[in-house]
Amino acid sequence: MENLIKVLNNKRSLRRVINEMSLDDAESCLLKLQEIIEERRAENEKIAQQLAEKERAVSELREKMATLGISIEDLGGNATTRSSKKGTKVPAKYEWMDAEGTIHQWTGRGNMPLSLKAEINDHNKTLEDFLIK
């Protein structure tokens, strides 16, 4: 796909490809390309119209709310912040004590902690030896 975009955007490359085609095939490609571009333009115009309608509706709602003295808080919402979805906390899967006597836990996600790697290598253990039961 990337190679096709480079060919289409480079006049010399495009000329080389067109010269290898018959004139009928080249004209057929041109017509198809023009149709696709027109479809894309129409789609972009439709999206722009939908956005404009949405902005007009929001503007009208804000004006009506202002005339009635209604705020976003009255509607039960917060005007400044949006709620963000927080990930669920994953329980620890592995537990070990490092050389200094500190107990560590790891969920098994992401890179393995260096202190756990050291425990595995230094004491000839496997990861399963540190599973929380």
mmCIF file with all atom_site columns, C-alpha atoms in Angstrom:
data_model
loop_
_atom_site.group_PDB
_atom_site.id
_atom_site.type_symbol
_atom_site.label_atom_id
_atom_site.label_alt_id
_atom_site.label_comp_id
_atom_site.label_asym_id
_atom_site.label_entity_id
_atom_site.label_seq_id
_atom_site.pdbx_PDB_ins_code
_atom_site.Cartn_x
_atom_site.Cartn_y
_atom_site.Cartn_z
_atom_site.occupancy
_atom_site.B_iso_or_equiv
_atom_site.pdbx_formal_charge
_atom_site.auth_seq_id
_atom_site.auth_comp_id
_atom_site.auth_asym_id
_atom_site.auth_atom_id
_atom_site.pdbx_PDB_model_num
ATOM 1   C CA . MET A 1 1   ? 0.000   0.000   0.000   1.00 0.00 ? 1   MET A CA 1
ATOM 2   C CA . GLU A 1 2   ? 2.789   2.385   0.913   1.00 0.00 ? 2   GLU A CA 1
ATOM 3   C CA . ASN A 1 3   ? 4.537   1.587   -2.371  1.00 0.00 ? 3   ASN A CA 1
ATOM 4   C CA . LEU A 1 4   ? 1.330   2.328   -4.302  1.00 0.00 ? 4   LEU A CA 1
ATOM 5   C CA . ILE A 1 5   ? 1.012   5.725   -2.628  1.00 0.00 ? 5   ILE A CA 1
ATOM 6   C CA . LYS A 1 6   ? 4.611   6.544   -3.553  1.00 0.00 ? 6   LYS A CA 1
ATOM 7   C CA . VAL A 1 7   ? 3.972   5.604   -7.197  1.00 0.00 ? 7   VAL A CA 1
ATOM 8   C CA . LEU A 1 8   ? 0.764   7.626   -7.378  1.00 0.00 ? 8   LEU A CA 1
ATOM 9   C CA . ASN A 1 9   ? 2.402   10.693  -5.827  1.00 0.00 ? 9   ASN A CA 1
ATOM 10  C CA . ASN A 1 10  ? 5.516   10.617  -8.013  1.00 0.00 ? 10  ASN A CA 1
ATOM 11  C CA . LYS A 1 11  ? 5.025   11.860  -11.571 1.00 0.00 ? 11  LYS A CA 1
ATOM 12  C CA . ARG A 1 12  ? 7.932   9.889   -13.034 1.00 0.00 ? 12  ARG A CA 1
ATOM 13  C CA . SER A 1 13  ? 6.928   6.629   -11.393 1.00 0.00 ? 13  SER A CA 1
ATOM 14  C CA . LEU A 1 14  ? 3.336   7.106   -12.442 1.00 0.00 ? 14  LEU A CA 1
ATOM 15  C CA . ARG A 1 15  ? 4.385   7.870   -16.016 1.00 0.00 ? 15  ARG A CA 1
ATOM 16  C CA . ARG A 1 16  ? 6.446   4.656   -16.110 1.00 0.00 ? 16  ARG A CA 1
ATOM 17  C CA . VAL A 1 17  ? 3.479   2.584   -14.919 1.00 0.00 ? 17  VAL A CA 1
ATOM 18  C CA . ILE A 1 18  ? 1.074   4.266   -17.356 1.00 0.00 ? 18  ILE A CA 1
ATOM 19  C CA . ASN A 1 19  ? 3.476   3.739   -20.273 1.00 0.00 ? 19  ASN A CA 1
ATOM 20  C CA . GLU A 1 20  ? 3.474   0.001   -19.546 1.00 0.00 ? 20  GLU A CA 1
ATOM 21  C CA . MET A 1 21  ? -0.343  -0.070  -19.762 1.00 0.00 ? 21  MET A CA 1
ATOM 22  C CA . SER A 1 22  ? -2.511  0.167   -22.837 1.00 0.00 ? 22  SER A CA 1
ATOM 23  C CA . LEU A 1 23  ? -4.220  3.510   -23.386 1.00 0.00 ? 23  LEU A CA 1
ATOM 24  C CA . ASP A 1 24  ? -7.652  1.935   -22.802 1.00 0.00 ? 24  ASP A CA 1
ATOM 25  C CA . ASP A 1 25  ? -6.539  0.485   -19.467 1.00 0.00 ? 25  ASP A CA 1
ATOM 26  C CA . ALA A 1 26  ? -5.023  3.815   -18.411 1.00 0.00 ? 26  ALA A CA 1
ATOM 27  C CA . GLU A 1 27  ? -8.244  5.677   -19.267 1.00 0.00 ? 27  GLU A CA 1
ATOM 28  C CA . SER A 1 28  ? -10.278 3.064   -17.412 1.00 0.00 ? 28  SER A CA 1
ATOM 29  C CA . CYS A 1 29  ? -8.084  3.566   -14.332 1.00 0.00 ? 29  CYS A CA 1
ATOM 30  C CA . LEU A 1 30  ? -8.504  7.331   -14.640 1.00 0.00 ? 30  LEU A CA 1
ATOM 31  C CA . LEU A 1 31  ? -12.312 7.062   -14.740 1.00 0.00 ? 31  LEU A CA 1
ATOM 32  C CA . LYS A 1 32  ? -12.386 4.734   -11.736 1.00 0.00 ? 32  LYS A CA 1
ATOM 33  C CA . LEU A 1 33  ? -10.056 7.007   -9.806  1.00 0.00 ? 33  LEU A CA 1
ATOM 34  C CA . GLN A 1 34  ? -12.221 10.045  -10.590 1.00 0.00 ? 34  GLN A CA 1
ATOM 35  C CA . GLU A 1 35  ? -15.345 8.190   -9.416  1.00 0.00 ? 35  GLU A CA 1
ATOM 36  C CA . ILE A 1 36  ? -13.682 7.173   -6.168  1.00 0.00 ? 36  ILE A CA 1
ATOM 37  C CA . ILE A 1 37  ? -12.447 10.716  -5.542  1.00 0.00 ? 37  ILE A CA 1
ATOM 38  C CA . GLU A 1 38  ? -15.954 12.105  -6.112  1.00 0.00 ? 38  GLU A CA 1
ATOM 39  C CA . GLU A 1 39  ? -17.376 9.551   -3.662  1.00 0.00 ? 39  GLU A CA 1
ATOM 40  C CA . ARG A 1 40  ? -14.780 10.596  -1.099  1.00 0.00 ? 40  ARG A CA 1
ATOM 41  C CA . ARG A 1 41  ? -15.569 14.295  -1.604  1.00 0.00 ? 41  ARG A CA 1
ATOM 42  C CA . ALA A 1 42  ? -19.282 13.629  -1.165  1.00 0.00 ? 42  ALA A CA 1
ATOM 43  C CA . GLU A 1 43  ? -18.590 11.646  1.998   1.00 0.00 ? 43  GLU A CA 1
ATOM 44  C CA . ASN A 1 44  ? -16.408 14.438  3.407   1.00 0.00 ? 44  ASN A CA 1
ATOM 45  C CA . GLU A 1 45  ? -19.106 17.022  2.619   1.00 0.00 ? 45  GLU A CA 1
ATOM 46  C CA . LYS A 1 46  ? -21.724 14.873  4.358   1.00 0.00 ? 46  LYS A CA 1
ATOM 47  C CA . ILE A 1 47  ? -19.533 14.582  7.465   1.00 0.00 ? 47  ILE A CA 1
ATOM 48  C CA . ALA A 1 48  ? -18.903 18.343  7.454   1.00 0.00 ? 48  ALA A CA 1
ATOM 49  C CA . GLN A 1 49  ? -22.651 19.012  7.223   1.00 0.00 ? 49  GLN A CA 1
ATOM 50  C CA . GLN A 1 50  ? -23.347 16.637  10.109  1.00 0.00 ? 50  GLN A CA 1
ATOM 51  C CA . LEU A 1 51  ? -20.732 18.392  12.256  1.00 0.00 ? 51  LEU A CA 1
ATOM 52  C CA . ALA A 1 52  ? -22.186 21.798  11.385  1.00 0.00 ? 52  ALA A CA 1
ATOM 53  C CA . GLU A 1 53  ? -25.700 20.613  12.301  1.00 0.00 ? 53  GLU A CA 1
ATOM 54  C CA . LYS A 1 54  ? -24.412 19.236  15.585  1.00 0.00 ? 54  LYS A CA 1
ATOM 55  C CA . GLU A 1 55  ? -22.636 22.517  16.399  1.00 0.00 ? 55  GLU A CA 1
ATOM 56  C CA . ARG A 1 56  ? -25.807 24.483  15.590  1.00 0.00 ? 56  ARG A CA 1
ATOM 57  C CA . ALA A 1 57  ? -27.874 22.201  17.825  1.00 0.00 ? 57  ALA A CA 1
ATOM 58  C CA . VAL A 1 58  ? -25.402 22.543  20.697  1.00 0.00 ? 58  VAL A CA 1
ATOM 59  C CA . SER A 1 59  ? -25.391 26.316  20.274  1.00 0.00 ? 59  SER A CA 1
ATOM 60  C CA . GLU A 1 60  ? -29.197 26.432  20.320  1.00 0.00 ? 60  GLU A CA 1
ATOM 61  C CA . LEU A 1 61  ? -29.306 24.251  23.427  1.00 0.00 ? 61  LEU A CA 1
ATOM 62  C CA . ARG A 1 62  ? -26.798 26.474  25.223  1.00 0.00 ? 62  ARG A CA 1
ATOM 63  C CA . GLU A 1 63  ? -28.805 29.585  24.340  1.00 0.00 ? 63  GLU A CA 1
ATOM 64  C CA . LYS A 1 64  ? -32.028 27.987  25.551  1.00 0.00 ? 64  LYS A CA 1
ATOM 65  C CA . MET A 1 65  ? -30.333 26.825  28.759  1.00 0.00 ? 65  MET A CA 1
ATOM 66  C CA . ALA A 1 66  ? -28.996 30.340  29.347  1.00 0.00 ? 66  ALA A CA 1
ATOM 67  C CA . THR A 1 67  ? -32.431 31.918  28.888  1.00 0.00 ? 67  THR A CA 1
ATOM 68  C CA . LEU A 1 68  ? -33.973 29.413  31.308  1.00 0.00 ? 68  LEU A CA 1
ATOM 69  C CA . GLY A 1 69  ? -31.104 29.702  33.800  1.00 0.00 ? 69  GLY A CA 1
ATOM 70  C CA . ILE A 1 70  ? -30.144 26.034  33.570  1.00 0.00 ? 70  ILE A CA 1
ATOM 71  C CA . SER A 1 71  ? -26.527 24.956  34.064  1.00 0.00 ? 71  SER A CA 1
ATOM 72  C CA . ILE A 1 72  ? -24.735 21.730  33.226  1.00 0.00 ? 72  ILE A CA 1
ATOM 73  C CA . GLU A 1 73  ? -24.637 20.897  36.944  1.00 0.00 ? 73  GLU A CA 1
ATOM 74  C CA . ASP A 1 74  ? -28.451 21.150  37.051  1.00 0.00 ? 74  ASP A CA 1
ATOM 75  C CA . LEU A 1 75  ? -28.558 18.405  34.447  1.00 0.00 ? 75  LEU A CA 1
ATOM 76  C CA . GLY A 1 76  ? -26.394 16.182  36.621  1.00 0.00 ? 76  GLY A CA 1
ATOM 77  C CA . GLY A 1 77  ? -23.263 16.549  34.542  1.00 0.00 ? 77  GLY A CA 1
ATOM 78  C CA . ASN A 1 78  ? -19.908 18.220  34.932  1.00 0.00 ? 78  ASN A CA 1
ATOM 79  C CA . ALA A 1 79  ? -19.031 20.892  32.395  1.00 0.00 ? 79  ALA A CA 1
ATOM 80  C CA . THR A 1 80  ? -15.265 20.771  32.803  1.00 0.00 ? 80  THR A CA 1
ATOM 81  C CA . THR A 1 81  ? -14.188 17.180  33.124  1.00 0.00 ? 81  THR A CA 1
ATOM 82  C CA . ARG A 1 82  ? -15.115 13.974  31.425  1.00 0.00 ? 82  ARG A CA 1
ATOM 83  C CA . SER A 1 83  ? -15.071 10.708  33.251  1.00 0.00 ? 83  SER A CA 1
ATOM 84  C CA . SER A 1 84  ? -12.203 8.505   32.305  1.00 0.00 ? 84  SER A CA 1
ATOM 85  C CA . LYS A 1 85  ? -12.439 4.767   32.344  1.00 0.00 ? 85  LYS A CA 1
ATOM 86  C CA . LYS A 1 86  ? -10.037 3.318   34.831  1.00 0.00 ? 86  LYS A CA 1
ATOM 87  C CA . GLY A 1 87  ? -8.594  -0.114  34.421  1.00 0.00 ? 87  GLY A CA 1
ATOM 88  C CA . THR A 1 88  ? -9.433  -2.788  36.896  1.00 0.00 ? 88  THR A CA 1
ATOM 89  C CA . LYS A 1 89  ? -6.805  -3.595  39.472  1.00 0.00 ? 89  LYS A CA 1
ATOM 90  C CA . VAL A 1 90  ? -5.250  -6.979  38.851  1.00 0.00 ? 90  VAL A CA 1
ATOM 91  C CA . PRO A 1 91  ? -4.324  -9.086  41.866  1.00 0.00 ? 91  PRO A CA 1
ATOM 92  C CA . ALA A 1 92  ? -0.693  -10.011 42.368  1.00 0.00 ? 92  ALA A CA 1
ATOM 93  C CA . LYS A 1 93  ? 0.285   -13.384 40.964  1.00 0.00 ? 93  LYS A CA 1
ATOM 94  C CA . TYR A 1 94  ? 3.889   -13.688 42.176  1.00 0.00 ? 94  TYR A CA 1
ATOM 95  C CA . GLU A 1 95  ? 5.534   -12.820 45.484  1.00 0.00 ? 95  GLU A CA 1
ATOM 96  C CA . TRP A 1 96  ? 9.198   -12.915 46.514  1.00 0.00 ? 96  TRP A CA 1
ATOM 97  C CA . MET A 1 97  ? 11.636  -11.501 49.026  1.00 0.00 ? 97  MET A CA 1
ATOM 98  C CA . ASP A 1 98  ? 14.748  -9.765  47.753  1.00 0.00 ? 98  ASP A CA 1
ATOM 99  C CA . ALA A 1 99  ? 18.238  -9.890  49.290  1.00 0.00 ? 99  ALA A CA 1
ATOM 100 C CA . GLU A 1 100 ? 17.427  -6.986  51.639  1.00 0.00 ? 100 GLU A CA 1
ATOM 101 C CA . GLY A 1 101 ? 14.360  -8.747  53.030  1.00 0.00 ? 101 GLY A CA 1
ATOM 102 C CA . THR A 1 102 ? 11.763  -6.616  51.258  1.00 0.00 ? 102 THR A CA 1
ATOM 103 C CA . ILE A 1 103 ? 8.679   -8.475  50.057  1.00 0.00 ? 103 ILE A CA 1
ATOM 104 C CA . HIS A 1 104 ? 7.639   -7.671  46.480  1.00 0.00 ? 104 HIS A CA 1
ATOM 105 C CA . GLN A 1 105 ? 4.610   -8.641  44.423  1.00 0.00 ? 105 GLN A CA 1
ATOM 106 C CA . TRP A 1 106 ? 4.069   -8.735  40.661  1.00 0.00 ? 106 TRP A CA 1
ATOM 107 C CA . THR A 1 107 ? 0.893   -9.285  38.645  1.00 0.00 ? 107 THR A CA 1
ATOM 108 C CA . GLY A 1 108 ? 2.678   -11.063 35.821  1.00 0.00 ? 108 GLY A CA 1
ATOM 109 C CA . ARG A 1 109 ? 1.953   -8.230  33.411  1.00 0.00 ? 109 ARG A CA 1
ATOM 110 C CA . GLY A 1 110 ? 4.650   -6.178  31.770  1.00 0.00 ? 110 GLY A CA 1
ATOM 111 C CA . ASN A 1 111 ? 8.360   -6.791  32.076  1.00 0.00 ? 111 ASN A CA 1
ATOM 112 C CA . MET A 1 112 ? 9.562   -9.040  34.846  1.00 0.00 ? 112 MET A CA 1
ATOM 113 C CA . PRO A 1 113 ? 11.043  -7.011  37.728  1.00 0.00 ? 113 PRO A CA 1
ATOM 114 C CA . LEU A 1 114 ? 14.824  -7.158  37.918  1.00 0.00 ? 114 LEU A CA 1
ATOM 115 C CA . SER A 1 115 ? 14.766  -8.244  41.555  1.00 0.00 ? 115 SER A CA 1
ATOM 116 C CA . LEU A 1 116 ? 12.620  -11.266 40.600  1.00 0.00 ? 116 LEU A CA 1
ATOM 117 C CA . LYS A 1 117 ? 14.983  -12.108 37.749  1.00 0.00 ? 117 LYS A CA 1
ATOM 118 C CA . ALA A 1 118 ? 17.869  -11.940 40.200  1.00 0.00 ? 118 ALA A CA 1
ATOM 119 C CA . GLU A 1 119 ? 16.082  -14.266 42.646  1.00 0.00 ? 119 GLU A CA 1
ATOM 120 C CA . ILE A 1 120 ? 15.375  -16.780 39.872  1.00 0.00 ? 120 ILE A CA 1
ATOM 121 C CA . ASN A 1 121 ? 18.959  -16.722 38.575  1.00 0.00 ? 121 ASN A CA 1
ATOM 122 C CA . ASP A 1 122 ? 20.723  -16.623 41.955  1.00 0.00 ? 122 ASP A CA 1
ATOM 123 C CA . HIS A 1 123 ? 18.768  -19.472 43.551  1.00 0.00 ? 123 HIS A CA 1
ATOM 124 C CA . ASN A 1 124 ? 18.154  -21.663 40.471  1.00 0.00 ? 124 ASN A CA 1
ATOM 125 C CA . LYS A 1 125 ? 14.376  -21.393 40.828  1.00 0.00 ? 125 LYS A CA 1
ATOM 126 C CA . THR A 1 126 ? 11.590  -21.106 38.284  1.00 0.00 ? 126 THR A CA 1
ATOM 127 C CA . LEU A 1 127 ? 8.883   -18.480 38.066  1.00 0.00 ? 127 LEU A CA 1
ATOM 128 C CA . GLU A 1 128 ? 6.332   -21.030 39.281  1.00 0.00 ? 128 GLU A CA 1
ATOM 129 C CA . ASP A 1 129 ? 8.199   -21.223 42.601  1.00 0.00 ? 129 ASP A CA 1
ATOM 130 C CA . PHE A 1 130 ? 7.068   -17.661 43.347  1.00 0.00 ? 130 PHE A CA 1
ATOM 131 C CA . LEU A 1 131 ? 3.362   -18.156 42.554  1.00 0.00 ? 131 LEU A CA 1
ATOM 132 C CA . ILE A 1 132 ? 0.989   -16.954 45.265  1.00 0.00 ? 132 ILE A CA 1
ATOM 133 C CA . LYS A 1 133 ? -1.181  -19.883 46.310  1.00 0.00 ? 133 LYS A CA 1
#
